[in-house]
Amino acid sequence: MLTRKQYELLMFVHQRVRETGVPPSFEEMKEALDLRSKSGIHRLITALEERGFIRRLQHRARAIEVVKLPENSGQAHAQARRGFQPAVIDAHGRRDVRPAVAPAVSKPVPVSASPGVNVPLIGRIAAGTPIEALQNAIDQIPVPPDMLGTGEHFALEVTGDSMIGAGILDGDTVIIARADTATTGDIIVALVDDAEATLKRLRRRGDSVALEAANPAYETRIFSADRVKVQGRLIGLLRRY
Protein backbone atom coordinates (compact mmCIF):
# COMPACT_ATOMS: atom_id res chain seq x y z
CA MET A 1 0.00 0.00 0.00
CA LEU A 2 1.33 3.41 -0.95
CA THR A 3 1.47 6.44 1.27
CA ARG A 4 -0.41 9.52 0.12
CA LYS A 5 2.76 11.28 -1.01
CA GLN A 6 3.99 8.19 -2.86
CA TYR A 7 0.68 7.97 -4.69
CA GLU A 8 0.63 11.68 -5.52
CA LEU A 9 4.14 11.52 -6.98
CA LEU A 10 3.35 8.38 -8.98
CA MET A 11 0.24 9.92 -10.53
CA PHE A 12 1.98 13.25 -11.20
CA VAL A 13 4.76 11.51 -13.14
CA HIS A 14 2.22 9.29 -14.93
CA GLN A 15 0.10 12.23 -16.06
CA ARG A 16 3.10 14.34 -17.14
CA VAL A 17 4.48 11.55 -19.32
CA ARG A 18 1.01 11.00 -20.82
CA GLU A 19 0.69 14.69 -21.69
CA THR A 20 4.22 15.55 -22.85
CA GLY A 21 6.13 12.30 -23.24
CA VAL A 22 8.80 13.66 -20.89
CA PRO A 23 9.09 12.98 -17.14
CA PRO A 24 9.00 16.04 -14.84
CA SER A 25 12.17 17.42 -13.30
CA PHE A 26 12.95 16.97 -9.61
CA GLU A 27 12.22 20.68 -9.08
CA GLU A 28 8.77 20.30 -10.67
CA MET A 29 8.04 17.22 -8.57
CA LYS A 30 9.14 19.06 -5.42
CA GLU A 31 6.84 22.01 -6.18
CA ALA A 32 3.92 19.78 -7.16
CA LEU A 33 4.06 17.88 -3.88
CA ASP A 34 4.83 21.03 -1.85
CA LEU A 35 8.02 19.55 -0.37
CA ARG A 36 10.85 21.65 1.02
CA SER A 37 13.73 19.79 -0.62
CA LYS A 38 14.51 17.45 -3.47
CA SER A 39 15.80 14.84 -1.01
CA GLY A 40 12.17 14.05 -0.19
CA ILE A 41 11.54 13.35 -3.88
CA HIS A 42 14.57 11.04 -3.98
CA ARG A 43 13.17 9.06 -1.04
CA LEU A 44 9.72 8.80 -2.63
CA ILE A 45 11.18 7.66 -5.96
CA THR A 46 13.32 5.06 -4.21
CA ALA A 47 10.29 3.74 -2.32
CA LEU A 48 8.21 3.54 -5.51
CA GLU A 49 11.08 1.83 -7.32
CA GLU A 50 11.43 -0.76 -4.54
CA ARG A 51 7.69 -1.49 -4.78
CA GLY A 52 7.87 -1.96 -8.53
CA PHE A 53 5.75 1.07 -9.52
CA ILE A 54 8.48 2.98 -11.36
CA ARG A 55 11.93 2.31 -12.71
CA ARG A 56 14.87 4.49 -13.55
CA LEU A 57 16.23 4.39 -17.09
CA GLN A 58 20.00 4.49 -17.44
CA HIS A 59 20.14 5.64 -13.81
CA ARG A 60 19.56 9.30 -14.69
CA ALA A 61 17.43 11.58 -12.54
CA ARG A 62 14.83 12.53 -15.15
CA ALA A 63 14.84 9.23 -17.02
CA ILE A 64 12.09 7.48 -15.04
CA GLU A 65 8.95 5.74 -16.16
CA VAL A 66 5.79 4.42 -14.51
CA VAL A 67 5.67 0.62 -14.67
CA LYS A 68 2.26 0.14 -13.09
CA LEU A 69 -0.47 1.96 -11.18
CA PRO A 70 -2.06 0.92 -7.87
CA GLU A 71 -5.02 -1.45 -8.08
CA ASN A 72 -7.07 0.98 -5.99
CA SER A 73 -6.16 3.97 -8.14
CA GLY A 74 -9.83 4.87 -8.60
CA GLN A 75 -10.48 5.26 -4.87
CA ALA A 76 -7.14 6.92 -4.19
CA HIS A 77 -7.74 9.25 -7.11
CA ALA A 78 -10.90 10.59 -5.47
CA GLN A 79 -9.01 11.16 -2.22
CA ALA A 80 -6.16 12.87 -4.02
CA ARG A 81 -8.51 15.26 -5.80
CA ARG A 82 -9.76 16.59 -2.47
CA GLY A 83 -6.35 17.36 -1.05
CA PHE A 84 -3.80 17.60 -3.84
CA GLN A 85 -3.68 20.14 -6.66
CA PRO A 86 -0.12 20.38 -7.97
CA ALA A 87 0.97 23.28 -10.14
CA VAL A 88 1.85 21.77 -13.51
CA ILE A 89 4.03 23.49 -16.08
CA ASP A 90 2.77 22.49 -19.51
CA ALA A 91 4.75 22.23 -22.75
CA HIS A 92 4.29 25.97 -23.37
CA GLY A 93 5.46 27.09 -19.93
CA ARG A 94 1.96 27.91 -18.63
CA ARG A 95 0.98 26.97 -15.08
CA ASP A 96 -1.99 24.68 -14.69
CA VAL A 97 -3.33 23.98 -11.21
CA ARG A 98 -5.65 21.15 -12.18
CA PRO A 99 -4.93 17.85 -10.41
CA ALA A 100 -2.20 16.00 -12.29
CA VAL A 101 -3.77 12.58 -11.78
CA ALA A 102 -5.14 10.15 -14.29
CA PRO A 103 -8.92 9.57 -14.49
CA ALA A 104 -10.07 6.41 -12.76
CA VAL A 105 -10.84 3.48 -15.02
CA SER A 106 -12.44 0.18 -14.06
CA LYS A 107 -10.84 -1.90 -16.82
CA PRO A 108 -8.32 -1.40 -19.65
CA VAL A 109 -9.77 0.14 -22.78
CA PRO A 110 -9.02 -1.90 -25.94
CA VAL A 111 -6.83 -0.06 -28.42
CA SER A 112 -9.42 -0.58 -31.14
CA ALA A 113 -11.96 1.36 -29.08
CA SER A 114 -9.89 4.54 -29.35
CA PRO A 115 -8.62 4.73 -32.94
CA GLY A 116 -5.56 6.87 -33.40
CA VAL A 117 -5.03 9.77 -35.75
CA ASN A 118 -2.56 8.94 -38.52
CA VAL A 119 0.54 11.13 -38.39
CA PRO A 120 3.23 10.98 -41.10
CA LEU A 121 6.52 9.38 -40.08
CA ILE A 122 9.05 11.37 -42.09
CA GLY A 123 12.31 9.71 -41.17
CA ARG A 124 14.88 9.56 -38.39
CA ILE A 125 16.17 12.33 -36.18
CA ALA A 126 19.50 12.28 -34.37
CA ALA A 127 19.59 12.73 -30.62
CA GLY A 128 23.37 12.96 -30.88
CA THR A 129 25.43 13.99 -33.88
CA PRO A 130 23.06 15.63 -36.40
CA ILE A 131 22.07 13.62 -39.45
CA GLU A 132 20.90 14.66 -42.89
CA ALA A 133 17.87 16.91 -43.28
CA LEU A 134 14.34 15.59 -42.84
CA GLN A 135 12.90 13.40 -45.55
CA ASN A 136 9.45 13.03 -47.05
CA ALA A 137 6.85 10.86 -45.34
CA ILE A 138 7.81 7.18 -45.36
CA ASP A 139 4.92 5.80 -43.31
CA GLN A 140 1.88 6.69 -41.22
CA ILE A 141 1.60 5.91 -37.51
CA PRO A 142 -1.53 6.09 -35.31
CA VAL A 143 -1.27 8.59 -32.45
CA PRO A 144 -3.80 8.98 -29.59
CA PRO A 145 -6.00 12.00 -30.46
CA ASP A 146 -5.58 13.55 -27.00
CA MET A 147 -1.83 13.79 -27.57
CA LEU A 148 -2.29 16.15 -30.49
CA GLY A 149 -3.22 19.81 -30.46
CA THR A 150 -4.16 22.08 -33.32
CA GLY A 151 -2.04 22.47 -36.41
CA GLU A 152 0.16 20.05 -38.33
CA HIS A 153 2.12 17.21 -36.76
CA PHE A 154 4.72 14.69 -37.82
CA ALA A 155 6.66 11.83 -36.26
CA LEU A 156 10.36 10.98 -36.22
CA GLU A 157 12.28 7.93 -35.06
CA VAL A 158 15.03 8.84 -32.60
CA THR A 159 18.58 7.60 -33.04
CA GLY A 160 21.27 8.21 -30.44
CA ASP A 161 21.28 8.87 -26.72
CA SER A 162 22.04 12.55 -26.26
CA MET A 163 18.52 13.30 -24.92
CA ILE A 164 18.37 10.39 -22.51
CA GLY A 165 18.31 12.76 -19.53
CA ALA A 166 14.97 14.10 -20.83
CA GLY A 167 13.58 10.56 -21.02
CA ILE A 168 14.07 10.26 -24.81
CA LEU A 169 15.76 7.00 -25.74
CA ASP A 170 17.28 5.51 -28.87
CA GLY A 171 14.48 3.93 -30.90
CA ASP A 172 11.68 6.10 -29.48
CA THR A 173 9.23 7.80 -31.80
CA VAL A 174 8.75 11.49 -31.05
CA ILE A 175 5.62 13.43 -32.03
CA ILE A 176 6.39 16.93 -33.26
CA ALA A 177 4.08 19.92 -33.71
CA ARG A 178 5.27 21.73 -36.80
CA ALA A 179 6.43 25.26 -35.91
CA ASP A 180 9.02 27.78 -36.99
CA THR A 181 9.39 29.43 -33.59
CA ALA A 182 10.06 28.11 -30.10
CA THR A 183 10.70 29.34 -26.57
CA THR A 184 14.03 28.84 -24.85
CA GLY A 185 13.87 25.57 -22.95
CA ASP A 186 11.68 23.83 -25.56
CA ILE A 187 12.88 20.54 -27.06
CA ILE A 188 12.86 21.16 -30.78
CA VAL A 189 13.69 19.73 -34.16
CA ALA A 190 16.43 22.08 -35.37
CA LEU A 191 17.72 22.33 -38.92
CA VAL A 192 21.33 23.49 -38.98
CA ASP A 193 22.73 25.13 -42.12
CA ASP A 194 19.74 23.78 -44.10
CA ALA A 195 21.44 20.39 -44.08
CA GLU A 196 21.48 18.74 -40.64
CA ALA A 197 18.49 17.91 -38.47
CA THR A 198 18.78 17.22 -34.75
CA LEU A 199 16.60 16.94 -31.65
CA LYS A 200 17.85 19.21 -28.88
CA ARG A 201 16.77 21.65 -26.17
CA LEU A 202 16.78 25.24 -27.39
CA ARG A 203 18.65 27.94 -25.47
CA ARG A 204 18.94 31.50 -26.72
CA ARG A 205 22.07 33.41 -25.78
CA GLY A 206 21.91 36.94 -27.11
CA ASP A 207 22.37 36.75 -30.88
CA SER A 208 23.38 33.08 -30.66
CA VAL A 209 21.40 29.84 -30.44
CA ALA A 210 22.56 26.92 -28.29
CA LEU A 211 21.39 23.38 -29.00
CA GLU A 212 21.69 21.63 -25.65
CA ALA A 213 21.91 17.88 -25.11
CA ALA A 214 20.48 16.09 -22.07
CA ASN A 215 23.50 13.85 -21.66
CA PRO A 216 26.81 15.08 -20.20
CA ALA A 217 28.69 13.00 -22.76
CA TYR A 218 27.62 15.50 -25.43
CA GLU A 219 28.66 19.14 -25.54
CA THR A 220 26.30 22.02 -26.23
CA ARG A 221 26.61 23.33 -29.79
CA ILE A 222 26.34 27.10 -30.32
CA PHE A 223 25.47 28.74 -33.63
CA SER A 224 24.61 32.17 -34.91
CA ALA A 225 20.84 32.56 -35.07
CA ASP A 226 20.76 32.62 -38.87
CA ARG A 227 22.22 29.09 -39.07
CA VAL A 228 19.43 27.40 -37.11
CA LYS A 229 15.82 26.98 -38.20
CA VAL A 230 13.12 25.63 -35.90
CA GLN A 231 11.19 22.85 -37.65
CA GLY A 232 8.89 21.87 -34.79
CA ARG A 233 8.42 21.37 -31.04
CA LEU A 234 8.27 18.08 -29.13
CA ILE A 235 4.77 17.35 -27.80
CA GLY A 236 4.79 13.61 -27.21
CA LEU A 237 6.65 10.33 -27.37
CA LEU A 238 5.76 6.76 -28.28
CA ARG A 239 7.77 3.74 -27.13
CA ARG A 240 7.62 0.02 -27.86
CA TYR A 241 8.86 -2.56 -25.36
Short mmCIF file of C-alpha atoms in Angstrom, two decimals, residues 55-222:
data_model
loop_
_atom_site.label_atom_id
_atom_site.label_comp_id
_atom_site.label_asym_id
_atom_site.label_seq_id
_atom_site.Cartn_x
_atom_site.Cartn_y
_atom_site.Cartn_z
CA ARG A 55 11.93 2.31 -12.71
CA ARG A 56 14.87 4.49 -13.55
CA LEU A 57 16.23 4.39 -17.09
CA GLN A 58 20.00 4.49 -17.44
CA HIS A 59 20.14 5.64 -13.81
CA ARG A 60 19.56 9.30 -14.69
CA ALA A 61 17.43 11.58 -12.54
CA ARG A 62 14.83 12.53 -15.15
CA ALA A 63 14.84 9.23 -17.02
CA ILE A 64 12.09 7.48 -15.04
CA GLU A 65 8.95 5.74 -16.16
CA VAL A 66 5.79 4.42 -14.51
CA VAL A 67 5.67 0.62 -14.67
CA LYS A 68 2.26 0.14 -13.09
CA LEU A 69 -0.47 1.96 -11.18
CA PRO A 70 -2.06 0.92 -7.87
CA GLU A 71 -5.02 -1.45 -8.08
CA ASN A 72 -7.07 0.98 -5.99
CA SER A 73 -6.16 3.97 -8.14
CA GLY A 74 -9.83 4.87 -8.60
CA GLN A 75 -10.48 5.26 -4.87
CA ALA A 76 -7.14 6.92 -4.19
CA HIS A 77 -7.74 9.25 -7.11
CA ALA A 78 -10.90 10.59 -5.47
CA GLN A 79 -9.01 11.16 -2.22
CA ALA A 80 -6.16 12.87 -4.02
CA ARG A 81 -8.51 15.26 -5.80
CA ARG A 82 -9.76 16.59 -2.47
CA GLY A 83 -6.35 17.36 -1.05
CA PHE A 84 -3.80 17.60 -3.84
CA GLN A 85 -3.68 20.14 -6.66
CA PRO A 86 -0.12 20.38 -7.97
CA ALA A 87 0.97 23.28 -10.14
CA VAL A 88 1.85 21.77 -13.51
CA ILE A 89 4.03 23.49 -16.08
CA ASP A 90 2.77 22.49 -19.51
CA ALA A 91 4.75 22.23 -22.75
CA HIS A 92 4.29 25.97 -23.37
CA GLY A 93 5.46 27.09 -19.93
CA ARG A 94 1.96 27.91 -18.63
CA ARG A 95 0.98 26.97 -15.08
CA ASP A 96 -1.99 24.68 -14.69
CA VAL A 97 -3.33 23.98 -11.21
CA ARG A 98 -5.65 21.15 -12.18
CA PRO A 99 -4.93 17.85 -10.41
CA ALA A 100 -2.20 16.00 -12.29
CA VAL A 101 -3.77 12.58 -11.78
CA ALA A 102 -5.14 10.15 -14.29
CA PRO A 103 -8.92 9.57 -14.49
CA ALA A 104 -10.07 6.41 -12.76
CA VAL A 105 -10.84 3.48 -15.02
CA SER A 106 -12.44 0.18 -14.06
CA LYS A 107 -10.84 -1.90 -16.82
CA PRO A 108 -8.32 -1.40 -19.65
CA VAL A 109 -9.77 0.14 -22.78
CA PRO A 110 -9.02 -1.90 -25.94
CA VAL A 111 -6.83 -0.06 -28.42
CA SER A 112 -9.42 -0.58 -31.14
CA ALA A 113 -11.96 1.36 -29.08
CA SER A 114 -9.89 4.54 -29.35
CA PRO A 115 -8.62 4.73 -32.94
CA GLY A 116 -5.56 6.87 -33.40
CA VAL A 117 -5.03 9.77 -35.75
CA ASN A 118 -2.56 8.94 -38.52
CA VAL A 119 0.54 11.13 -38.39
CA PRO A 120 3.23 10.98 -41.10
CA LEU A 121 6.52 9.38 -40.08
CA ILE A 122 9.05 11.37 -42.09
CA GLY A 123 12.31 9.71 -41.17
CA ARG A 124 14.88 9.56 -38.39
CA ILE A 125 16.17 12.33 -36.18
CA ALA A 126 19.50 12.28 -34.37
CA ALA A 127 19.59 12.73 -30.62
CA GLY A 128 23.37 12.96 -30.88
CA THR A 129 25.43 13.99 -33.88
CA PRO A 130 23.06 15.63 -36.40
CA ILE A 131 22.07 13.62 -39.45
CA GLU A 132 20.90 14.66 -42.89
CA ALA A 133 17.87 16.91 -43.28
CA LEU A 134 14.34 15.59 -42.84
CA GLN A 135 12.90 13.40 -45.55
CA ASN A 136 9.45 13.03 -47.05
CA ALA A 137 6.85 10.86 -45.34
CA ILE A 138 7.81 7.18 -45.36
CA ASP A 139 4.92 5.80 -43.31
CA GLN A 140 1.88 6.69 -41.22
CA ILE A 141 1.60 5.91 -37.51
CA PRO A 142 -1.53 6.09 -35.31
CA VAL A 143 -1.27 8.59 -32.45
CA PRO A 144 -3.80 8.98 -29.59
CA PRO A 145 -6.00 12.00 -30.46
CA ASP A 146 -5.58 13.55 -27.00
CA MET A 147 -1.83 13.79 -27.57
CA LEU A 148 -2.29 16.15 -30.49
CA GLY A 149 -3.22 19.81 -30.46
CA THR A 150 -4.16 22.08 -33.32
CA GLY A 151 -2.04 22.47 -36.41
CA GLU A 152 0.16 20.05 -38.33
CA HIS A 153 2.12 17.21 -36.76
CA PHE A 154 4.72 14.69 -37.82
CA ALA A 155 6.66 11.83 -36.26
CA LEU A 156 10.36 10.98 -36.22
CA GLU A 157 12.28 7.93 -35.06
CA VAL A 158 15.03 8.84 -32.60
CA THR A 159 18.58 7.60 -33.04
CA GLY A 160 21.27 8.21 -30.44
CA ASP A 161 21.28 8.87 -26.72
CA SER A 162 22.04 12.55 -26.26
CA MET A 163 18.52 13.30 -24.92
CA ILE A 164 18.37 10.39 -22.51
CA GLY A 165 18.31 12.76 -19.53
CA ALA A 166 14.97 14.10 -20.83
CA GLY A 167 13.58 10.56 -21.02
CA ILE A 168 14.07 10.26 -24.81
CA LEU A 169 15.76 7.00 -25.74
CA ASP A 170 17.28 5.51 -28.87
CA GLY A 171 14.48 3.93 -30.90
CA ASP A 172 11.68 6.10 -29.48
CA THR A 173 9.23 7.80 -31.80
CA VAL A 174 8.75 11.49 -31.05
CA ILE A 175 5.62 13.43 -32.03
CA ILE A 176 6.39 16.93 -33.26
CA ALA A 177 4.08 19.92 -33.71
CA ARG A 178 5.27 21.73 -36.80
CA ALA A 179 6.43 25.26 -35.91
CA ASP A 180 9.02 27.78 -36.99
CA THR A 181 9.39 29.43 -33.59
CA ALA A 182 10.06 28.11 -30.10
CA THR A 183 10.70 29.34 -26.57
CA THR A 184 14.03 28.84 -24.85
CA GLY A 185 13.87 25.57 -22.95
CA ASP A 186 11.68 23.83 -25.56
CA ILE A 187 12.88 20.54 -27.06
CA ILE A 188 12.86 21.16 -30.78
CA VAL A 189 13.69 19.73 -34.16
CA ALA A 190 16.43 22.08 -35.37
CA LEU A 191 17.72 22.33 -38.92
CA VAL A 192 21.33 23.49 -38.98
CA ASP A 193 22.73 25.13 -42.12
CA ASP A 194 19.74 23.78 -44.10
CA ALA A 195 21.44 20.39 -44.08
CA GLU A 196 21.48 18.74 -40.64
CA ALA A 197 18.49 17.91 -38.47
CA THR A 198 18.78 17.22 -34.75
CA LEU A 199 16.60 16.94 -31.65
CA LYS A 200 17.85 19.21 -28.88
CA ARG A 201 16.77 21.65 -26.17
CA LEU A 202 16.78 25.24 -27.39
CA ARG A 203 18.65 27.94 -25.47
CA ARG A 204 18.94 31.50 -26.72
CA ARG A 205 22.07 33.41 -25.78
CA GLY A 206 21.91 36.94 -27.11
CA ASP A 207 22.37 36.75 -30.88
CA SER A 208 23.38 33.08 -30.66
CA VAL A 209 21.40 29.84 -30.44
CA ALA A 210 22.56 26.92 -28.29
CA LEU A 211 21.39 23.38 -29.00
CA GLU A 212 21.69 21.63 -25.65
CA ALA A 213 21.91 17.88 -25.11
CA ALA A 214 20.48 16.09 -22.07
CA ASN A 215 23.50 13.85 -21.66
CA PRO A 216 26.81 15.08 -20.20
CA ALA A 217 28.69 13.00 -22.76
CA TYR A 218 27.62 15.50 -25.43
CA GLU A 219 28.66 19.14 -25.54
CA THR A 220 26.30 22.02 -26.23
CA ARG A 221 26.61 23.33 -29.79
CA ILE A 222 26.34 27.10 -30.32
#
